[in-house]
Short mmCIF file of C-alpha atoms in Angstrom, two decimals:
data_model
loop_
_atom_site.label_atom_id
_atom_site.label_comp_id
_atom_site.label_asym_id
_atom_site.label_seq_id
_atom_site.Cartn_x
_atom_site.Cartn_y
_atom_site.Cartn_z
CA MET O 1417 -15.03 -2.36 -14.18
CA ILE O 1418 -14.74 0.25 -11.46
CA ILE O 1419 -11.23 1.37 -10.62
CA LYS O 1420 -10.81 2.87 -7.22
CA PHE O 1421 -8.28 4.41 -4.92
CA ARG O 1422 -6.94 2.04 -2.27
CA GLU O 1423 -7.05 2.47 1.48
CA ALA O 1424 -6.81 6.14 2.38
CA CYS O 1425 -5.45 5.28 5.83
CA LEU O 1426 -2.15 4.28 4.24
CA THR O 1427 -1.52 7.91 3.33
CA CYS O 1428 -2.20 9.09 6.90
CA PRO O 1429 0.85 9.91 9.03
CA MET O 1430 -0.99 8.55 12.10
CA PHE O 1431 -1.40 5.01 10.66
CA LEU O 1432 -0.13 2.31 13.05
CA THR O 1433 0.49 -1.38 12.34
CA THR O 1434 2.59 -4.36 13.44
CA SER O 1435 4.32 -7.30 11.75
CA GLU O 1436 1.27 -9.40 12.64
CA PHE O 1437 -0.44 -7.73 9.66
CA LEU O 1438 2.32 -8.37 7.08
CA PRO O 1439 0.19 -10.89 5.13
CA GLN O 1440 -2.55 -8.27 4.74
CA HIS O 1441 -0.01 -5.61 3.73
CA HIS O 1442 1.47 -7.94 1.10
CA ALA O 1443 -2.01 -8.77 -0.23
CA GLN O 1444 -2.93 -5.11 -0.38
CA ARG O 1445 0.35 -4.35 -2.18
CA HIS O 1446 -0.55 -6.96 -4.81
CA GLN O 1447 -4.07 -5.51 -5.21
CA THR O 1448 -2.66 -1.99 -5.47
CA LEU O 1449 -0.31 -3.08 -8.26
CA GLU O 1450 -3.31 -4.55 -10.09
CA LEU O 1451 -5.21 -1.28 -9.69
CA ILE O 1452 -2.26 0.69 -11.04
CA THR O 1453 -1.98 -1.61 -14.06
CA ALA O 1454 -5.71 -1.36 -14.80
CA ALA O 1455 -5.72 2.44 -14.37
CA GLU O 1456 -2.71 2.80 -16.67
CA ALA O 1457 -4.42 0.66 -19.33
CA ARG O 1458 -7.47 2.93 -19.20
CA GLY O 1459 -5.50 6.16 -19.15
CA HIS O 1460 -6.66 7.15 -15.64
CA GLN O 1461 -3.47 8.96 -14.71
CA ARG O 1462 -4.78 10.53 -11.48
CA LEU O 1463 -5.73 7.08 -10.13
CA VAL O 1464 -2.28 5.82 -11.09
CA GLU O 1465 -0.65 8.67 -9.15
CA MET O 1466 -2.83 8.21 -6.08
CA ASN O 1467 -2.28 4.45 -5.98
CA ARG O 1468 1.46 4.86 -6.50
CA THR O 1469 1.49 6.91 -3.29
CA VAL O 1470 -0.28 4.05 -1.53
CA LEU O 1471 2.16 1.55 -3.08
CA SER O 1472 5.12 3.57 -1.86
CA ASN O 1473 3.65 3.71 1.65
CA LEU O 1474 2.99 -0.04 1.60
CA ASP O 1475 6.58 -0.67 0.50
CA THR O 1476 7.83 1.45 3.40
CA ILE O 1477 5.55 -0.33 5.87
CA ILE O 1478 6.54 -3.79 4.62
CA ASP O 1479 10.26 -2.99 4.51
CA THR O 1480 10.15 -1.52 8.01
CA LEU O 1481 8.22 -4.41 9.50
CA GLU O 1482 10.46 -6.99 7.82
CA THR O 1483 13.64 -5.34 9.11
CA PRO O 1484 14.48 -7.09 12.40
CA GLU O 1485 15.84 -4.07 14.26
CA THR O 1486 12.78 -1.95 13.48
CA ALA O 1487 10.09 -4.65 13.62
CA GLU O 1488 10.03 -4.32 17.40
CA HIS O 1489 8.91 -0.73 17.01
CA ALA O 1490 5.67 -0.86 15.07
CA LEU O 1491 4.83 1.86 12.60
#
């Protein structure tokens, strides 16, 4: 099994999205959690760290887009 780093764009400060893409963000969050779990089980600490950064960014994106007063202003 190959364990990889998730979407590099999510660590870019210029990344833009809208609430239209919430289903994809939720799916990617789920996949990122699976990658973190697999990397932890194999002792791949650097992959864990990199994917935790992506997970944190996804959480911020999802929280922001799901908050009514900020959803109007896309990330």
